[in-house]
Amino acid sequence: MNWNLRPILVAIWRSPTGALLVALQVALALAVLVNAAGIVQQRVQKVGRPNGMDTPNQFVVAVSGFTREFDYTAMLATDLAWLRGLPGVVAASVTSAVPLLDSGSSAGIRNAPGLKAGRQANIFEMDEQGLAALGVRLVAGRAFSAEEILPPAQGNQALPQILLTRALARVLFPDGDALGRQVYDPLDRPITVTGIIEHMHGNWVDWDKLDHVAIVPRVPEGPQALYLVRTRAGERDALMRRVEEHMATSDPTRLLLWVRSMSSIERRAYLADRNLAIFLTAVTAALLLVAALGIFGLATYNVAARTRQIGTRRALGARRGDIVRHFLLESSLVTTAGATAGVALALAAGYWLSVTWQLPRPGLLHLSTGVAAVWIIGLLAAWQPARRAAAVPPAVATRTV
Amino acid sequence: MLGYYLRLAMSSLRRSPGLTALMIAAVALGIAVCVTSLTVYQGLSGNPIPWKNDLLHAVTIDNWDPQFPARERHPDQPPTQLAWRDAVALLESDIPVRSVVMFKTAGVLATGTAGARPQRALTRVTSADFFAMFDVPFRFGAGWTAAADQGPEPVIVLASAMNERLFGGANSVGRTLRWNDMEFRVVGVLDEWRPLPKFYDLNNGALQEPEEAYIPWGWGLAAELPSAGSWNCWKPEPLASFRDFVQSECVWLQVWVELADAGARQRMQSLLDTYARDQQRAGRLPRPLNNRLTPVDRWLADNDVVGSDDRVLVGLAFAFLAVCLLNTVGLLLARFQRGAVTTGVRRALGASRRQICLQHLTEAGLVCAAGAALGLALAGLLLWGLRLLYATQDGTRDGIQALAHVAPGSITTALALAVLATLVAGLYPSWRIGRSAPAACLQGRPMGFRHTGRRFVP
């Protein structure tokens, strides 16, 4: 095997423009690939993270009273009794907000009275079927009982008890078990922690404290009401249709606003993240393709320009393998030069992106995978021209000198 | 001369259609991706009311917690909304030409016609100047007067889509309807109006649609209407009733003023500061003085309307264009090399280097112009794809869908990118071919490539 690089380097040196153009393309492609991969991975993880609920079997109904005769309490009682009586419904609860639906409230909760800094928590008001309707798991304590549910109230009303997600309980009580301990509301009134929820997502998917959720036993204020309904597996769609029909006509003093499945709410919440990942992937793939075309074009051009030399080499005894190796090596040299510049560019761009926009910085794994990918693409793109070069018959050398 | 160059370019491009197609495709792809991302970016970062940029100012006062800033990401800035008592106090000033205080609330509209379903309508509760201040176009009728705010009078303005749903698009001025079971009289119907971003109230999303109905400000207090937008409180207060809420430090109102000139601006600023100092003396506003009058473009920037993701996409698009253009440079070099014999003849017959260079630049320009045209069409396709990606199944509309259309801005962008592409991709190859020696051209090796096979021993 002859691994002599000198003739190849000389050939590149003699007409460096093409090689330089391709190396630049490779460098840019690698920088984009590495950084895009980091961002896409981050978004895919974000979209795919578990929300703690029984998403495929849940839906939400929004209604709103609007007439003078409208009786909020009576409506809730009637609607919830009807919903809970439906065959196929596992649980139904009125709720002040819908997880993953961009509208809800947060408040500071403190672990001692008189403290200024509270821990921000996403607050949900629900009734005794709240946990069952959410489909979340309680790891300690107990759910609310029907008698414990407080009537609607505005503002900072005193609360006897509260359920916390484990993530919230950990930041409030880093020293250990939160069950049975007291937290304090803004007016310094104590609230007893009566249950710990394993995991649950709140309202704002871009919030870094998405899993800091607290549930309080209270009927939310009217005149708008949200019902969270959980069904048996596979019965959601039929029940959604049935509920929509009923709610639209059952009570003329109120209006059915919408009925949405939890899956569609989840999809909507992550739409921008999902689409960014799709767009980045598509453009990066197209970019790699264009760069591959560049490598292919350069190799094709080189083969065409040096047909006579190839013939001469073949006539002087070079085997086909030598010719293929020559062109693949030449292409790899260009790719390697481009990749080296690309790694520097990727690191610089990644640093800038992370400092300016808090985007993830490319890791070593991304970098090495990217370099390997670019290298393999380079070889594949040069393969066909190299084979074509090897097919040049030695007789070419004798024809046109 | 240009006509001649164009003819030469056309015949040259026709000679190798495959290479020509490849070049055009490369330029088109790069321009398409750039136009797509820039169209969305322009929509996001645009100022929907540039002609009033220096006149309109968002008013903000820092009434927040002494220990924590209102905005985690912008600790230097006051809350984006105002508490009731501050808003009302400032509304009394006669320094601004116009001033608006407002919030949005949930409403249900019913015409009372048998069989007609009531309609949910997000409603803006606003003082009278709203329409004139933001140049809101009317199809029928007009807004209300300041007296109607005081009353408050039961008058309502409908957005055109709501008028379509309720009255089939007819002139409904003078008709009555029920808003949350109270009787209101229609005084105006808006024309199509969708400012993007929704600069006057960026809470709940910068690309939200404007509200579907508008009622006088006085109804807020008179009917105890709760905010359907965002509201924030920091102070431990009981907030047990609507009156409590109104008197609290909770912020939930948007306040804008129209100031005629720099003098008015200064007077308004000192009024704000004087008011804040008076309040501090009375025991409120525990933070250092931080009252602001923010013009529209600054307001959009302060509120991070353009996110980091949007900027990343623009950067990505330009990296893509760069790779496409580098590719085109290579292809053009090859293309010019193939036509080198003709070039050599032209040089030998007395064409100057400059003329050769210009002729080839014309050819590059032609390729880039074709690429831009194809790219624009492709961008239309990509934007359509983007609208599909942002389609929601639940009837809600994503603002990106409103932005993702080929706009006049996209065409300008494509044109500018075509010129840029010609210069970036065409200049170097044209210069190279222009300065090559005629004899070398005639031998078909204009770029200085020499056949030196002797070193290639196996």
PDB file of N, CA, C and O in Angstrom, chain B residues 143-201:
ATOM      1  N   GLY B 143     -66.094  54.877  17.314  1.00  0.00           N
ATOM      2  CA  GLY B 143     -65.953  54.521  18.722  1.00  0.00           C
ATOM      3  C   GLY B 143     -66.908  55.339  19.585  1.00  0.00           C
ATOM      4  O   GLY B 143     -67.918  55.849  19.107  1.00  0.00           O
ATOM      5  N   TRP B 144     -66.562  55.481  20.873  1.00  0.00           N
ATOM      6  CA  TRP B 144     -67.409  56.261  21.760  1.00  0.00           C
ATOM      7  C   TRP B 144     -66.637  57.462  22.293  1.00  0.00           C
ATOM      8  O   TRP B 144     -65.436  57.594  22.038  1.00  0.00           O
ATOM      9  N   THR B 145     -67.321  58.335  23.013  1.00  0.00           N
ATOM     10  CA  THR B 145     -66.682  59.537  23.539  1.00  0.00           C
ATOM     11  C   THR B 145     -66.254  59.307  24.983  1.00  0.00           C
ATOM     12  O   THR B 145     -66.653  58.312  25.610  1.00  0.00           O
ATOM     13  N   ALA B 146     -65.454  60.247  25.485  1.00  0.00           N
ATOM     14  CA  ALA B 146     -64.984  60.131  26.871  1.00  0.00           C
ATOM     15  C   ALA B 146     -66.177  60.110  27.840  1.00  0.00           C
ATOM     16  O   ALA B 146     -66.106  59.469  28.892  1.00  0.00           O
ATOM     17  N   ALA B 147     -67.252  60.776  27.479  1.00  0.00           N
ATOM     18  CA  ALA B 147     -68.437  60.798  28.344  1.00  0.00           C
ATOM     19  C   ALA B 147     -69.005  59.392  28.523  1.00  0.00           C
ATOM     20  O   ALA B 147     -69.494  59.036  29.593  1.00  0.00           O
ATOM     21  N   ALA B 148     -68.918  58.581  27.481  1.00  0.00           N
ATOM     22  CA  ALA B 148     -69.440  57.218  27.551  1.00  0.00           C
ATOM     23  C   ALA B 148     -68.626  56.363  28.521  1.00  0.00           C
ATOM     24  O   ALA B 148     -69.142  55.431  29.133  1.00  0.00           O
ATOM     25  N   ASP B 149     -67.339  56.726  28.670  1.00  0.00           N
ATOM     26  CA  ASP B 149     -66.503  56.016  29.642  1.00  0.00           C
ATOM     27  C   ASP B 149     -66.979  56.304  31.053  1.00  0.00           C
ATOM     28  O   ASP B 149     -66.966  55.445  31.922  1.00  0.00           O
ATOM     29  N   GLN B 150     -67.362  57.590  31.292  1.00  0.00           N
ATOM     30  CA  GLN B 150     -67.759  58.009  32.629  1.00  0.00           C
ATOM     31  C   GLN B 150     -69.052  57.351  33.054  1.00  0.00           C
ATOM     32  O   GLN B 150     -69.184  56.924  34.183  1.00  0.00           O
ATOM     33  N   GLY B 151     -70.012  57.318  32.141  1.00  0.00           N
ATOM     34  CA  GLY B 151     -71.382  56.858  32.428  1.00  0.00           C
ATOM     35  C   GLY B 151     -71.479  55.651  33.308  1.00  0.00           C
ATOM     36  O   GLY B 151     -71.960  55.753  34.418  1.00  0.00           O
ATOM     37  N   PRO B 152     -71.036  54.500  32.965  1.00  0.00           N
ATOM     38  CA  PRO B 152     -70.635  54.180  31.602  1.00  0.00           C
ATOM     39  C   PRO B 152     -71.857  53.887  30.730  1.00  0.00           C
ATOM     40  O   PRO B 152     -72.865  53.376  31.223  1.00  0.00           O
ATOM     41  N   GLU B 153     -71.762  54.261  29.470  1.00  0.00           N
ATOM     42  CA  GLU B 153     -72.873  54.009  28.563  1.00  0.00           C
ATOM     43  C   GLU B 153     -72.787  52.597  27.999  1.00  0.00           C
ATOM     44  O   GLU B 153     -71.702  52.086  27.757  1.00  0.00           O
ATOM     45  N   PRO B 154     -73.933  51.978  27.754  1.00  0.00           N
ATOM     46  CA  PRO B 154     -73.932  50.599  27.232  1.00  0.00           C
ATOM     47  C   PRO B 154     -73.717  50.582  25.713  1.00  0.00           C
ATOM     48  O   PRO B 154     -74.624  50.270  24.963  1.00  0.00           O
ATOM     49  N   VAL B 155     -72.533  50.957  25.295  1.00  0.00           N
ATOM     50  CA  VAL B 155     -72.213  50.937  23.864  1.00  0.00           C
ATOM     51  C   VAL B 155     -71.083  49.944  23.621  1.00  0.00           C
ATOM     52  O   VAL B 155     -70.261  49.704  24.507  1.00  0.00           O
ATOM     53  N   ILE B 156     -71.074  49.392  22.431  1.00  0.00           N
ATOM     54  CA  ILE B 156     -70.088  48.342  22.135  1.00  0.00           C
ATOM     55  C   ILE B 156     -69.594  48.474  20.693  1.00  0.00           C
ATOM     56  O   ILE B 156     -70.342  48.902  19.819  1.00  0.00           O
ATOM     57  N   VAL B 157     -68.314  48.172  20.497  1.00  0.00           N
ATOM     58  CA  VAL B 157     -67.733  48.119  19.152  1.00  0.00           C
ATOM     59  C   VAL B 157     -67.368  46.667  18.872  1.00  0.00           C
ATOM     60  O   VAL B 157     -66.812  45.987  19.741  1.00  0.00           O
ATOM     61  N   LEU B 158     -67.730  46.192  17.694  1.00  0.00           N
ATOM     62  CA  LEU B 158     -67.456  44.789  17.348  1.00  0.00           C
ATOM     63  C   LEU B 158     -66.308  44.690  16.345  1.00  0.00           C
ATOM     64  O   LEU B 158     -66.178  45.533  15.459  1.00  0.00           O
ATOM     65  N   ALA B 159     -65.506  43.647  16.488  1.00  0.00           N
ATOM     66  CA  ALA B 159     -64.510  43.349  15.453  1.00  0.00           C
ATOM     67  C   ALA B 159     -65.243  42.795  14.244  1.00  0.00           C
ATOM     68  O   ALA B 159     -66.343  42.264  14.369  1.00  0.00           O
ATOM     69  N   SER B 160     -64.622  42.902  13.072  1.00  0.00           N
ATOM     70  CA  SER B 160     -65.362  42.551  11.853  1.00  0.00           C
ATOM     71  C   SER B 160     -65.768  41.076  11.843  1.00  0.00           C
ATOM     72  O   SER B 160     -66.870  40.739  11.406  1.00  0.00           O
ATOM     73  N   ALA B 161     -64.891  40.195  12.349  1.00  0.00           N
ATOM     74  CA  ALA B 161     -65.230  38.768  12.338  1.00  0.00           C
ATOM     75  C   ALA B 161     -66.443  38.494  13.232  1.00  0.00           C
ATOM     76  O   ALA B 161     -67.320  37.693  12.899  1.00  0.00           O
ATOM     77  N   MET B 162     -66.508  39.191  14.385  1.00  0.00           N
ATOM     78  CA  MET B 162     -67.642  38.987  15.290  1.00  0.00           C
ATOM     79  C   MET B 162     -68.930  39.521  14.662  1.00  0.00           C
ATOM     80  O   MET B 162     -69.995  38.907  14.766  1.00  0.00           O
ATOM     81  N   ASN B 163     -68.826  40.670  13.961  1.00  0.00           N
ATOM     82  CA  ASN B 163     -69.994  41.227  13.275  1.00  0.00           C
ATOM     83  C   ASN B 163     -70.474  40.272  12.187  1.00  0.00           C
ATOM     84  O   ASN B 163     -71.669  40.117  11.959  1.00  0.00           O
ATOM     85  N   GLU B 164     -69.500  39.612  11.564  1.00  0.00           N
ATOM     86  CA  GLU B 164     -69.831  38.610  10.545  1.00  0.00           C
ATOM     87  C   GLU B 164     -70.646  37.479  11.169  1.00  0.00           C
ATOM     88  O   GLU B 164     -71.676  37.066  10.653  1.00  0.00           O
ATOM     89  N   ARG B 165     -70.180  37.001  12.335  1.00  0.00           N
ATOM     90  CA  ARG B 165     -70.843  35.871  12.970  1.00  0.00           C
ATOM     91  C   ARG B 165     -72.215  36.244  13.524  1.00  0.00           C
ATOM     92  O   ARG B 165     -73.149  35.470  13.462  1.00  0.00           O
ATOM     93  N   LEU B 166     -72.313  37.465  14.065  1.00  0.00           N
ATOM     94  CA  LEU B 166     -73.563  37.846  14.717  1.00  0.00           C
ATOM     95  C   LEU B 166     -74.579  38.402  13.732  1.00  0.00           C
ATOM     96  O   LEU B 166     -75.775  38.130  13.833  1.00  0.00           O
ATOM     97  N   PHE B 167     -74.111  39.209  12.793  1.00  0.00           N
ATOM     98  CA  PHE B 167     -75.056  39.905  11.917  1.00  0.00           C
ATOM     99  C   PHE B 167     -74.798  39.611  10.439  1.00  0.00           C
ATOM    100  O   PHE B 167     -75.267  40.342   9.567  1.00  0.00           O
ATOM    101  N   GLY B 168     -74.020  38.598  10.145  1.00  0.00           N
ATOM    102  CA  GLY B 168     -73.746  38.251   8.747  1.00  0.00           C
ATOM    103  C   GLY B 168     -73.007  39.339   8.002  1.00  0.00           C
ATOM    104  O   GLY B 168     -73.117  39.438   6.783  1.00  0.00           O
ATOM    105  N   GLY B 169     -72.288  40.187   8.713  1.00  0.00           N
ATOM    106  CA  GLY B 169     -71.483  41.210   8.059  1.00  0.00           C
ATOM    107  C   GLY B 169     -72.243  42.482   7.734  1.00  0.00           C
ATOM    108  O   GLY B 169     -71.674  43.429   7.190  1.00  0.00           O
ATOM    109  N   ALA B 170     -73.534  42.530   8.061  1.00  0.00           N
ATOM    110  CA  ALA B 170     -74.334  43.727   7.749  1.00  0.00           C
ATOM    111  C   ALA B 170     -73.937  44.882   8.670  1.00  0.00           C
ATOM    112  O   ALA B 170     -73.318  44.679   9.704  1.00  0.00           O
ATOM    113  N   ASN B 171     -74.326  46.091   8.269  1.00  0.00           N
ATOM    114  CA  ASN B 171     -74.100  47.257   9.112  1.00  0.00           C
ATOM    115  C   ASN B 171     -74.974  47.147  10.356  1.00  0.00           C
ATOM    116  O   ASN B 171     -76.180  47.326  10.303  1.00  0.00           O
ATOM    117  N   SER B 172     -74.325  46.828  11.489  1.00  0.00           N
ATOM    118  CA  SER B 172     -75.111  46.565  12.698  1.00  0.00           C
ATOM    119  C   SER B 172     -75.156  47.760  13.632  1.00  0.00           C
ATOM    120  O   SER B 172     -75.616  47.649  14.762  1.00  0.00           O
ATOM    121  N   VAL B 173     -74.640  48.909  13.187  1.00  0.00           N
ATOM    122  CA  VAL B 173     -74.652  50.101  14.034  1.00  0.00           C
ATOM    123  C   VAL B 173     -76.098  50.442  14.399  1.00  0.00           C
ATOM    124  O   VAL B 173     -76.973  50.485  13.531  1.00  0.00           O
ATOM    125  N   GLY B 174     -76.349  50.630  15.700  1.00  0.00           N
ATOM    126  CA  GLY B 174     -77.697  50.934  16.153  1.00  0.00           C
ATOM    127  C   GLY B 174     -78.430  49.704  16.665  1.00  0.00           C
ATOM    128  O   GLY B 174     -79.402  49.820  17.410  1.00  0.00           O
ATOM    129  N   ARG B 175     -77.966  48.516  16.272  1.00  0.00           N
ATOM    130  CA  ARG B 175     -78.616  47.292  16.771  1.00  0.00           C
ATOM    131  C   ARG B 175     -78.250  47.094  18.247  1.00  0.00           C
ATOM    132  O   ARG B 175     -77.213  47.560  18.714  1.00  0.00           O
ATOM    133  N   THR B 176     -79.069  46.367  18.956  1.00  0.00           N
ATOM    134  CA  THR B 176     -78.731  46.068  20.344  1.00  0.00           C
ATOM    135  C   THR B 176     -78.412  44.582  20.455  1.00  0.00           C
ATOM    136  O   THR B 176     -78.903  43.772  19.681  1.00  0.00           O
ATOM    137  N   LEU B 177     -77.569  44.267  21.427  1.00  0.00           N
ATOM    138  CA  LEU B 177     -77.282  42.858  21.709  1.00  0.00           C
ATOM    139  C   LEU B 177     -76.983  42.731  23.192  1.00  0.00           C
ATOM    140  O   LEU B 177     -76.852  43.716  23.918  1.00  0.00           O
ATOM    141  N   ARG B 178     -76.905  41.511  23.657  1.00  0.00           N
ATOM    142  CA  ARG B 178     -76.648  41.286  25.071  1.00  0.00           C
ATOM    143  C   ARG B 178     -75.207  40.863  25.248  1.00  0.00           C
ATOM    144  O   ARG B 178     -74.737  39.924  24.620  1.00  0.00           O
ATOM    145  N   TRP B 179     -74.506  41.624  26.099  1.00  0.00           N
ATOM    146  CA  TRP B 179     -73.129  41.283  26.449  1.00  0.00           C
ATOM    147  C   TRP B 179     -73.151  40.833  27.902  1.00  0.00           C
ATOM    148  O   TRP B 179     -73.511  41.622  28.780  1.00  0.00           O
ATOM    149  N   ASN B 180     -72.814  39.578  28.146  1.00  0.00           N
ATOM    150  CA  ASN B 180     -72.940  39.006  29.498  1.00  0.00           C
ATOM    151  C   ASN B 180     -74.290  39.354  30.129  1.00  0.00           C
ATOM    152  O   ASN B 180     -74.368  39.767  31.281  1.00  0.00           O
ATOM    153  N   ASP B 181     -75.322  39.238  29.316  1.00  0.00           N
ATOM    154  CA  ASP B 181     -76.695  39.456  29.762  1.00  0.00           C
ATOM    155  C   ASP B 181     -77.025  40.910  30.104  1.00  0.00           C
ATOM    156  O   ASP B 181     -77.981  41.192  30.820  1.00  0.00           O
ATOM    157  N   MET B 182     -76.202  41.845  29.630  1.00  0.00           N
ATOM    158  CA  MET B 182     -76.561  43.261  29.763  1.00  0.00           C
ATOM    159  C   MET B 182     -76.763  43.803  28.356  1.00  0.00           C
ATOM    160  O   MET B 182     -76.072  43.381  27.421  1.00  0.00           O
ATOM    161  N   GLU B 183     -77.740  44.744  28.245  1.00  0.00           N
ATOM    162  CA  GLU B 183     -78.034  45.224  26.903  1.00  0.00           C
ATOM    163  C   GLU B 183     -77.024  46.278  26.456  1.00  0.00           C
ATOM    164  O   GLU B 183     -76.760  47.247  27.174  1.00  0.00           O
ATOM    165  N   PHE B 184     -76.439  46.106  25.284  1.00  0.00           N
ATOM    166  CA  PHE B 184     -75.487  47.067  24.717  1.00  0.00           C
ATOM    167  C   PHE B 184     -75.954  47.444  23.319  1.00  0.00           C
ATOM    168  O   PHE B 184     -76.601  46.660  22.639  1.00  0.00           O
ATOM    169  N   ARG B 185     -75.590  48.673  22.910  1.00  0.00           N
ATOM    170  CA  ARG B 185     -75.931  49.148  21.571  1.00  0.00           C
ATOM    171  C   ARG B 185     -74.650  49.212  20.740  1.00  0.00           C
ATOM    172  O   ARG B 185     -73.636  49.751  21.188  1.00  0.00           O
ATOM    173  N   VAL B 186     -74.701  48.663  19.544  1.00  0.00           N
ATOM    174  CA  VAL B 186     -73.532  48.677  18.665  1.00  0.00           C
ATOM    175  C   VAL B 186     -73.340  50.098  18.127  1.00  0.00           C
ATOM    176  O   VAL B 186     -74.267  50.678  17.562  1.00  0.00           O
ATOM    177  N   VAL B 187     -72.155  50.667  18.345  1.00  0.00           N
ATOM    178  CA  VAL B 187     -71.881  52.003  17.791  1.00  0.00           C
ATOM    179  C   VAL B 187     -70.848  51.940  16.664  1.00  0.00           C
ATOM    180  O   VAL B 187     -70.714  52.880  15.885  1.00  0.00           O
ATOM    181  N   GLY B 188     -70.131  50.839  16.585  1.00  0.00           N
ATOM    182  CA  GLY B 188     -69.121  50.759  15.524  1.00  0.00           C
ATOM    183  C   GLY B 188     -68.752  49.322  15.223  1.00  0.00           C
ATOM    184  O   GLY B 188     -68.882  48.435  16.071  1.00  0.00           O
ATOM    185  N   VAL B 189     -68.326  49.109  13.982  1.00  0.00           N
ATOM    186  CA  VAL B 189     -67.810  47.805  13.568  1.00  0.00           C
ATOM    187  C   VAL B 189     -66.447  48.042  12.939  1.00  0.00           C
ATOM    188  O   VAL B 189     -66.297  48.893  12.067  1.00  0.00           O
ATOM    189  N   LEU B 190     -65.453  47.301  13.418  1.00  0.00           N
ATOM    190  CA  LEU B 190     -64.102  47.503  12.901  1.00  0.00           C
ATOM    191  C   LEU B 190     -63.942  46.868  11.527  1.00  0.00           C
ATOM    192  O   LEU B 190     -64.637  45.926  11.179  1.00  0.00           O
ATOM    193  N   ASP B 191     -62.978  47.416  10.772  1.00  0.00           N
ATOM    194  CA  ASP B 191     -62.539  46.774   9.544  1.00  0.00           C
ATOM    195  C   ASP B 191     -61.545  45.682   9.948  1.00  0.00           C
ATOM    196  O   ASP B 191     -61.226  45.546  11.121  1.00  0.00           O
ATOM    197  N   GLU B 192     -61.050  44.905   8.978  1.00  0.00           N
ATOM    198  CA  GLU B 192     -59.998  43.937   9.282  1.00  0.00           C
ATOM    199  C   GLU B 192     -58.864  44.656  10.002  1.00  0.00           C
ATOM    200  O   GLU B 192     -58.350  45.664   9.514  1.00  0.00           O
ATOM    201  N   TRP B 193     -58.457  44.136  11.145  1.00  0.00           N
ATOM    202  CA  TRP B 193     -57.365  44.774  11.900  1.00  0.00           C
ATOM    203  C   TRP B 193     -56.634  43.714  12.684  1.00  0.00           C
ATOM    204  O   TRP B 193     -57.210  43.090  13.558  1.00  0.00           O
ATOM    205  N   ARG B 194     -55.403  43.448  12.304  1.00  0.00           N
ATOM    206  CA  ARG B 194     -54.633  42.442  13.038  1.00  0.00           C
ATOM    207  C   ARG B 194     -53.200  42.914  13.195  1.00  0.00           C
ATOM    208  O   ARG B 194     -52.314  42.523  12.438  1.00  0.00           O
ATOM    209  N   PRO B 195     -52.945  43.827  14.150  1.00  0.00           N
ATOM    210  CA  PRO B 195     -51.565  44.272  14.349  1.00  0.00           C
ATOM    211  C   PRO B 195     -50.709  43.114  14.850  1.00  0.00           C
ATOM    212  O   PRO B 195     -51.074  42.437  15.803  1.00  0.00           O
ATOM    213  N   LEU B 196     -49.617  42.872  14.149  1.00  0.00           N
ATOM    214  CA  LEU B 196     -48.687  41.813  14.550  1.00  0.00           C
ATOM    215  C   LEU B 196     -47.314  42.416  14.742  1.00  0.00           C
ATOM    216  O   LEU B 196     -46.803  43.031  13.818  1.00  0.00           O
ATOM    217  N   PRO B 197     -46.701  42.266  15.880  1.00  0.00           N
ATOM    218  CA  PRO B 197     -47.262  41.699  17.114  1.00  0.00           C
ATOM    219  C   PRO B 197     -48.337  42.621  17.719  1.00  0.00           C
ATOM    220  O   PRO B 197     -48.441  43.772  17.353  1.00  0.00           O
ATOM    221  N   LYS B 198     -49.102  42.037  18.663  1.00  0.00           N
ATOM    222  CA  LYS B 198     -50.179  42.806  19.309  1.00  0.00           C
ATOM    223  C   LYS B 198     -49.536  43.690  20.371  1.00  0.00           C
ATOM    224  O   LYS B 198     -49.592  43.409  21.563  1.00  0.00           O
ATOM    225  N   PHE B 199     -48.925  44.782  19.875  1.00  0.00           N
ATOM    226  CA  PHE B 199     -48.015  45.573  20.708  1.00  0.00           C
ATOM    227  C   PHE B 199     -48.671  46.187  21.932  1.00  0.00           C
ATOM    228  O   PHE B 199     -48.037  46.362  22.961  1.00  0.00           O
ATOM    229  N   TYR B 200     -49.969  46.539  21.846  1.00  0.00           N
ATOM    230  CA  TYR B 200     -50.589  47.297  22.940  1.00  0.00           C
ATOM    231  C   TYR B 200     -50.911  46.428  24.144  1.00  0.00           C
ATOM    232  O   TYR B 200     -51.233  46.932  25.218  1.00  0.00           O
ATOM    233  N   ASP B 201     -50.868  45.080  23.960  1.00  0.00           N
ATOM    234  CA  ASP B 201     -51.057  44.175  25.094  1.00  0.00           C
ATOM    235  C   ASP B 201     -50.351  42.867  24.755  1.00  0.00           C
ATOM    236  O   ASP B 201     -50.911  42.000  24.103  1.00  0.00           O
TER     237      ASP B 201
END
